mmCIF file of C-alpha atoms in Angstrom:
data_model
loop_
_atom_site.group_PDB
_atom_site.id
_atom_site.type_symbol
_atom_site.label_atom_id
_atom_site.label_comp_id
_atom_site.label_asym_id
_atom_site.label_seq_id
_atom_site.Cartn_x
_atom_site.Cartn_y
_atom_site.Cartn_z
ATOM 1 C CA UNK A 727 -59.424 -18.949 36.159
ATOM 2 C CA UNK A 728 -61.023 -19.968 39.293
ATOM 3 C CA UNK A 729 -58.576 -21.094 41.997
ATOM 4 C CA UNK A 730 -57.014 -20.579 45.148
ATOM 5 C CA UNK A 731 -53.529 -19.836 46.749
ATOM 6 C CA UNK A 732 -51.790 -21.656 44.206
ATOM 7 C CA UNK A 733 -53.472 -19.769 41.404
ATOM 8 C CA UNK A 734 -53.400 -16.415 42.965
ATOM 9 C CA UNK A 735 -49.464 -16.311 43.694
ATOM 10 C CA UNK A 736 -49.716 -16.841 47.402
ATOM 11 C CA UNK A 737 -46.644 -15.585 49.007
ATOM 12 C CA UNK A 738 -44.801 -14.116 45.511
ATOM 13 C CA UNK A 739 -45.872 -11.015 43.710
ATOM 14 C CA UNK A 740 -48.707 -12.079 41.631
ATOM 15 C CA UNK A 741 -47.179 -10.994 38.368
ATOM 16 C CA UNK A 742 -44.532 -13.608 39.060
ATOM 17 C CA UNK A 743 -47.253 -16.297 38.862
ATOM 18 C CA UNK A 744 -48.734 -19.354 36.582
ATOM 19 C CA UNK A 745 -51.594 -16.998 35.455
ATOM 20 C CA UNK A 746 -49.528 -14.022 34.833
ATOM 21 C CA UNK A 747 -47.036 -16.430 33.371
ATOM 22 C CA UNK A 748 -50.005 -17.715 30.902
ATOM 23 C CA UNK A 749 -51.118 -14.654 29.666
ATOM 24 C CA UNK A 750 -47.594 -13.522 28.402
ATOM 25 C CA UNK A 751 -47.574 -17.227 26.901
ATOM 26 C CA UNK A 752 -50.624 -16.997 25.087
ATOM 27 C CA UNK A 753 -49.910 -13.662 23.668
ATOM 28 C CA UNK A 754 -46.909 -14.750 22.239
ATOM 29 C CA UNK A 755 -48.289 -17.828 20.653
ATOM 30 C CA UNK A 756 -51.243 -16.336 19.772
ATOM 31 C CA UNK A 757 -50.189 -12.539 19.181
ATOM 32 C CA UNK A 758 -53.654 -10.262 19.223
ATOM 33 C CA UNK A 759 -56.051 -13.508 19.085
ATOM 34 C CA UNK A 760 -54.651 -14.362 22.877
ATOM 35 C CA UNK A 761 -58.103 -14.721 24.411
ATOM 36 C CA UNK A 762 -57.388 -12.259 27.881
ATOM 37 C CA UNK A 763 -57.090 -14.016 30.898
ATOM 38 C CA UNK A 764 -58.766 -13.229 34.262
ATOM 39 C CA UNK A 765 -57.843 -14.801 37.539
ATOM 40 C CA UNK A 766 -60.597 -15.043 39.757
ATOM 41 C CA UNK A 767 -58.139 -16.679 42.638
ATOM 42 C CA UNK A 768 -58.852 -16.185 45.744
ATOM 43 C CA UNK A 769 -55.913 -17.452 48.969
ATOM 44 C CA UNK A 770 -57.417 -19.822 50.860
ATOM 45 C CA UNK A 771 -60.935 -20.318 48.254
ATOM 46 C CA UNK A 772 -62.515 -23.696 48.865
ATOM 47 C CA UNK A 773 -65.084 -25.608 45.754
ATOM 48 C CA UNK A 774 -68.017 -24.086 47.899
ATOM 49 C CA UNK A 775 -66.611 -20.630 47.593
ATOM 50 C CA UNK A 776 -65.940 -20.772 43.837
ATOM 51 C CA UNK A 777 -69.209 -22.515 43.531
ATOM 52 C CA UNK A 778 -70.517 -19.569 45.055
ATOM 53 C CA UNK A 779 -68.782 -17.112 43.146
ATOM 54 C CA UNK A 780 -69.042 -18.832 39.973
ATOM 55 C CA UNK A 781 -72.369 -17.482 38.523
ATOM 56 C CA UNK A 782 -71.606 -13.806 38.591
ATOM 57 C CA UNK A 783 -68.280 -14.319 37.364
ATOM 58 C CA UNK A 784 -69.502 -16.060 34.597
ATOM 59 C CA UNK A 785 -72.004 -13.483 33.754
ATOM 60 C CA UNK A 786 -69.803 -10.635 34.281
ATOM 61 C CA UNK A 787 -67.122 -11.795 31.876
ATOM 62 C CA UNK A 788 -68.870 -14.803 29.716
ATOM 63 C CA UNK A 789 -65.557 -16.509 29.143
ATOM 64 C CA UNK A 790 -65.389 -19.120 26.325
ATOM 65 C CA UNK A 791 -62.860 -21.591 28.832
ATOM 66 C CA UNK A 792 -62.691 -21.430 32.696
ATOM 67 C CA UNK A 793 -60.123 -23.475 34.447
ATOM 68 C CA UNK A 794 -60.940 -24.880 38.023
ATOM 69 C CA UNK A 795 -58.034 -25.332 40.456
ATOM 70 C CA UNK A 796 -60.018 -25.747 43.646
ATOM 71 C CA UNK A 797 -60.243 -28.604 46.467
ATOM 72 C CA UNK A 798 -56.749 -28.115 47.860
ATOM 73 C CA UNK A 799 -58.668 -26.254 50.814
ATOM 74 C CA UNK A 800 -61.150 -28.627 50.502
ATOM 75 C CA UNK A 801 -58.262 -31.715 51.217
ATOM 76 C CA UNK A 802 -56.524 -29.491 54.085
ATOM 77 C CA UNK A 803 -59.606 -28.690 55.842
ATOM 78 C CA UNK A 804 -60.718 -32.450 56.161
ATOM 79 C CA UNK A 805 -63.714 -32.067 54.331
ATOM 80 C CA UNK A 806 -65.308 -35.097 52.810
ATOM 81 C CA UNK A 807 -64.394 -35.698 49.207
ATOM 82 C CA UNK A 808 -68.201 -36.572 48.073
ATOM 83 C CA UNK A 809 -69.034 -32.585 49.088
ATOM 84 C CA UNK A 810 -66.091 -31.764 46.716
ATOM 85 C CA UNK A 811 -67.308 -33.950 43.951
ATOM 86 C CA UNK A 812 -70.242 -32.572 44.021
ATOM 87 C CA UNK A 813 -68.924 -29.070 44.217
ATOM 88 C CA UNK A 814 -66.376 -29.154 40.988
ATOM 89 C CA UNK A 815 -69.255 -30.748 39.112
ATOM 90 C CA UNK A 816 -71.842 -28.240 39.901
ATOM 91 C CA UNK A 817 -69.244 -26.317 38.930
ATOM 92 C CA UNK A 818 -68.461 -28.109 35.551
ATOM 93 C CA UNK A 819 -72.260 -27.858 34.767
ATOM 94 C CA UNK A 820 -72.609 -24.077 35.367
ATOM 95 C CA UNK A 821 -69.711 -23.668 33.124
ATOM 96 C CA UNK A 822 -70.868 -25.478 30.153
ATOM 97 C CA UNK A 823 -74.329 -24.227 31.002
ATOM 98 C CA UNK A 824 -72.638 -20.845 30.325
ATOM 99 C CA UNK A 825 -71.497 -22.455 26.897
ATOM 100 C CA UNK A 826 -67.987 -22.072 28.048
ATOM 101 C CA UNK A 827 -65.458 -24.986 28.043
ATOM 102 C CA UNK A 828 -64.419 -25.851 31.736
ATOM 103 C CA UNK A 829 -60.743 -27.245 32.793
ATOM 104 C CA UNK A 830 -60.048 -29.119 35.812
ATOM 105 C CA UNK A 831 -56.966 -28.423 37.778
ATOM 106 C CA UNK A 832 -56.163 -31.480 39.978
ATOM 107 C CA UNK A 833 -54.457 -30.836 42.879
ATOM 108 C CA UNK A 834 -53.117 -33.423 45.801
ATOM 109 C CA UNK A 835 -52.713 -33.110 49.339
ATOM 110 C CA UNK A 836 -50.195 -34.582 51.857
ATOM 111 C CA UNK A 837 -49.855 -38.023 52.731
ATOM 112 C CA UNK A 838 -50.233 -37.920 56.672
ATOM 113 C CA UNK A 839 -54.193 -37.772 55.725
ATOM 114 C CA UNK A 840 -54.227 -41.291 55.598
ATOM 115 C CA UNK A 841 -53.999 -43.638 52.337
ATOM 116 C CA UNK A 842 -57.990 -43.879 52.144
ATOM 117 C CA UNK A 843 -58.503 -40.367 52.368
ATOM 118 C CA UNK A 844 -55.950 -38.984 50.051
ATOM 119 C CA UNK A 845 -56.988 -42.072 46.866
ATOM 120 C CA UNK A 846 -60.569 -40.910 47.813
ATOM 121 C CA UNK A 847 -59.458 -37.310 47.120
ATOM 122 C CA UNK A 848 -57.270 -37.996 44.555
ATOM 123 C CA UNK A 849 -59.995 -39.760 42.523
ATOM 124 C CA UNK A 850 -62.559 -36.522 42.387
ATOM 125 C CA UNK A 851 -60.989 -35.187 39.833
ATOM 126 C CA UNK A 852 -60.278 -38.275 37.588
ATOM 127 C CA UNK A 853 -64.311 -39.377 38.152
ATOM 128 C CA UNK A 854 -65.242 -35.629 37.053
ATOM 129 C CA UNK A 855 -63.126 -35.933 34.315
ATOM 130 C CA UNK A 856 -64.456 -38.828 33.267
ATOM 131 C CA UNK A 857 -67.833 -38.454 34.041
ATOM 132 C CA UNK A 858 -68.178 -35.129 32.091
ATOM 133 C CA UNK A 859 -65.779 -35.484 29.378
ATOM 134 C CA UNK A 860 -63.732 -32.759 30.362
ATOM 135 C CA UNK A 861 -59.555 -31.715 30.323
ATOM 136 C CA UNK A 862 -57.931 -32.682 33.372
ATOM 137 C CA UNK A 863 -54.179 -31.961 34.343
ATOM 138 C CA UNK A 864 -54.006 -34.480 37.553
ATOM 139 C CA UNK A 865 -51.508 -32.916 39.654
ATOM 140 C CA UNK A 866 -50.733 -29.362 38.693
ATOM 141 C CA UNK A 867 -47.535 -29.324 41.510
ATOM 142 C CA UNK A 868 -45.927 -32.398 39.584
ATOM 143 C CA UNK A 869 -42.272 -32.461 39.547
ATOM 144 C CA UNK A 870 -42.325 -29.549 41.811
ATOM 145 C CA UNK A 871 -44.389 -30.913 45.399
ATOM 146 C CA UNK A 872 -42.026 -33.611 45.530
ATOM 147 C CA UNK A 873 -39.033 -32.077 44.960
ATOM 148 C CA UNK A 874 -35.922 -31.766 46.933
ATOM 149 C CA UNK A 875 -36.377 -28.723 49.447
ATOM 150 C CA UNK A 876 -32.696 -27.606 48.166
ATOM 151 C CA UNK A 877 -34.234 -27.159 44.408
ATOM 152 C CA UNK A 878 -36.245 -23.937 46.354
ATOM 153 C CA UNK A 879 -39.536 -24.827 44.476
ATOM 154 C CA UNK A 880 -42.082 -24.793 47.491
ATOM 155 C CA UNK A 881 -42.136 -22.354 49.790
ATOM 156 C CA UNK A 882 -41.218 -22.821 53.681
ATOM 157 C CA UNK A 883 -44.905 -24.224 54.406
ATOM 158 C CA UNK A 884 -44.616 -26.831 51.913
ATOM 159 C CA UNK A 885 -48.079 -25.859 50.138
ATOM 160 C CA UNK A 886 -47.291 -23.187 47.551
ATOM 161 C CA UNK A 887 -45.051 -22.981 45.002
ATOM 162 C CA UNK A 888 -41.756 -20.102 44.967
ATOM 163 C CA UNK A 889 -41.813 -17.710 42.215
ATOM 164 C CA UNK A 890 -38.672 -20.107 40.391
ATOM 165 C CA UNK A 891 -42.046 -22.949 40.239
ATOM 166 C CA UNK A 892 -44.389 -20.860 38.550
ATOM 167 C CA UNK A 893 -42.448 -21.320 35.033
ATOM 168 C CA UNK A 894 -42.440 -25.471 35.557
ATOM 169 C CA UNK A 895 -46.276 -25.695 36.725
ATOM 170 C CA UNK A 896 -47.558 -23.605 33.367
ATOM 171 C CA UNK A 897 -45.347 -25.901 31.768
ATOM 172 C CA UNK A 898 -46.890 -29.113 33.388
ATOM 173 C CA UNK A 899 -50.580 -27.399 32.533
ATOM 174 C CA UNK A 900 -49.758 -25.930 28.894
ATOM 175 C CA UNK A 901 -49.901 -29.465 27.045
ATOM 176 C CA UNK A 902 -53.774 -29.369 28.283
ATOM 177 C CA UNK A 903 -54.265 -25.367 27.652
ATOM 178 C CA UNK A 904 -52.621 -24.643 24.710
ATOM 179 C CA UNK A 905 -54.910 -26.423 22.262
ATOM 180 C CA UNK A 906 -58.225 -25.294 24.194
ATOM 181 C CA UNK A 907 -57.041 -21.568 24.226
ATOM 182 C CA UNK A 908 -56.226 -21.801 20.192
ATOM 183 C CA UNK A 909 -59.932 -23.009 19.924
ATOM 184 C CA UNK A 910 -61.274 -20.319 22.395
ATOM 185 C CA UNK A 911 -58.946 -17.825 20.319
ATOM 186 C CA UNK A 912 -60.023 -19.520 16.904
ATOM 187 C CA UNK A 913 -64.105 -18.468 18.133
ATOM 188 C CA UNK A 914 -63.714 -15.317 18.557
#
């Protein structure tokens, strides 16, 4: 797992979080063939940081599936959504060039950038997808972003998830997981 905040449990203890929350999953679906997880999150990580960090992490643990939830930093920082692009697929590339099966991890930012901006974000991740054949989970915050501030699923700042999200956002990535992680598990 390369990600950012939202992957590394910003502002909740980190065992409370999607990751941690997937790696109980997987070992009870999959008992001792659970392939082990590793979150590689980093608060505040943008696609040129993971890009950066990607190659030793890769050769350190040689993973058979890496998920990619990066660009949210990317989107709040203003940054142009071609760099991005070109980011997650360098990305994607050094993944499968690893022989490991890569995951994107869409994520959306807030409206006030603008209807052009936020499409043209939005759209990375379904032309990666495309483009490279790979699984993609559109908006990993569904349900939960948009909800009512009385359900007490985003935090005060509105950008990461409470602890009581973390069960609903596995749950809106698992459909895409579950049958990659039996394969990874099936490898072994």
């Amino acid at each position: 797992m390369v990600g950012d905040s939202i992957s590394a449990g910003y502002g909740i203890d980190s065992s409370q979080g999607w990751v941690a929350l997937l790696d109980e999953r997987l070992e009870d679906s999959l008992g001792s063939d659970a392939p082990e997880v590793i979150n590689a999150s980093i608060s505040g990580d943008t696609t040129e940081g993971g890009l950066n960090r990607l190659p030793a992490l890769l050769a350190r643990h040689d993973p058979s599936l890496v998920m990619i939830e990066l660009g949210g930093n990317d989107g709040l920082r203003g940054l142009p959504p071609a760099r991005m692009q070109a980011n997650l697929a360098s990305m994607i590339e050094a993944v499968e060039d690893a022989d490991a099966q890569p995951v994107l991890l869409g994520i959306e930012i807030p409206p006030n950038y603008g209807p052009a901006y936020t499409d043209a974000f939005r759209q990375v991740y379904r032309d990666l997808a495309d483009e490279y054949s790979v699984p993609l989970v559109p908006f990993i915050l569904e349900g939960i972003a948009t909800a009512p501030a009385s359900e007490k699923l985003m935090q005060q700042d509105r950008i990461h998830p409470t602890a009581k999200a973390q069960p609903q956002l596995l749950d809106t990535i698992w459909p895409t997981l579950a049958p990659l992680a039996q394969q990874a598990a099936s490898a072994e």
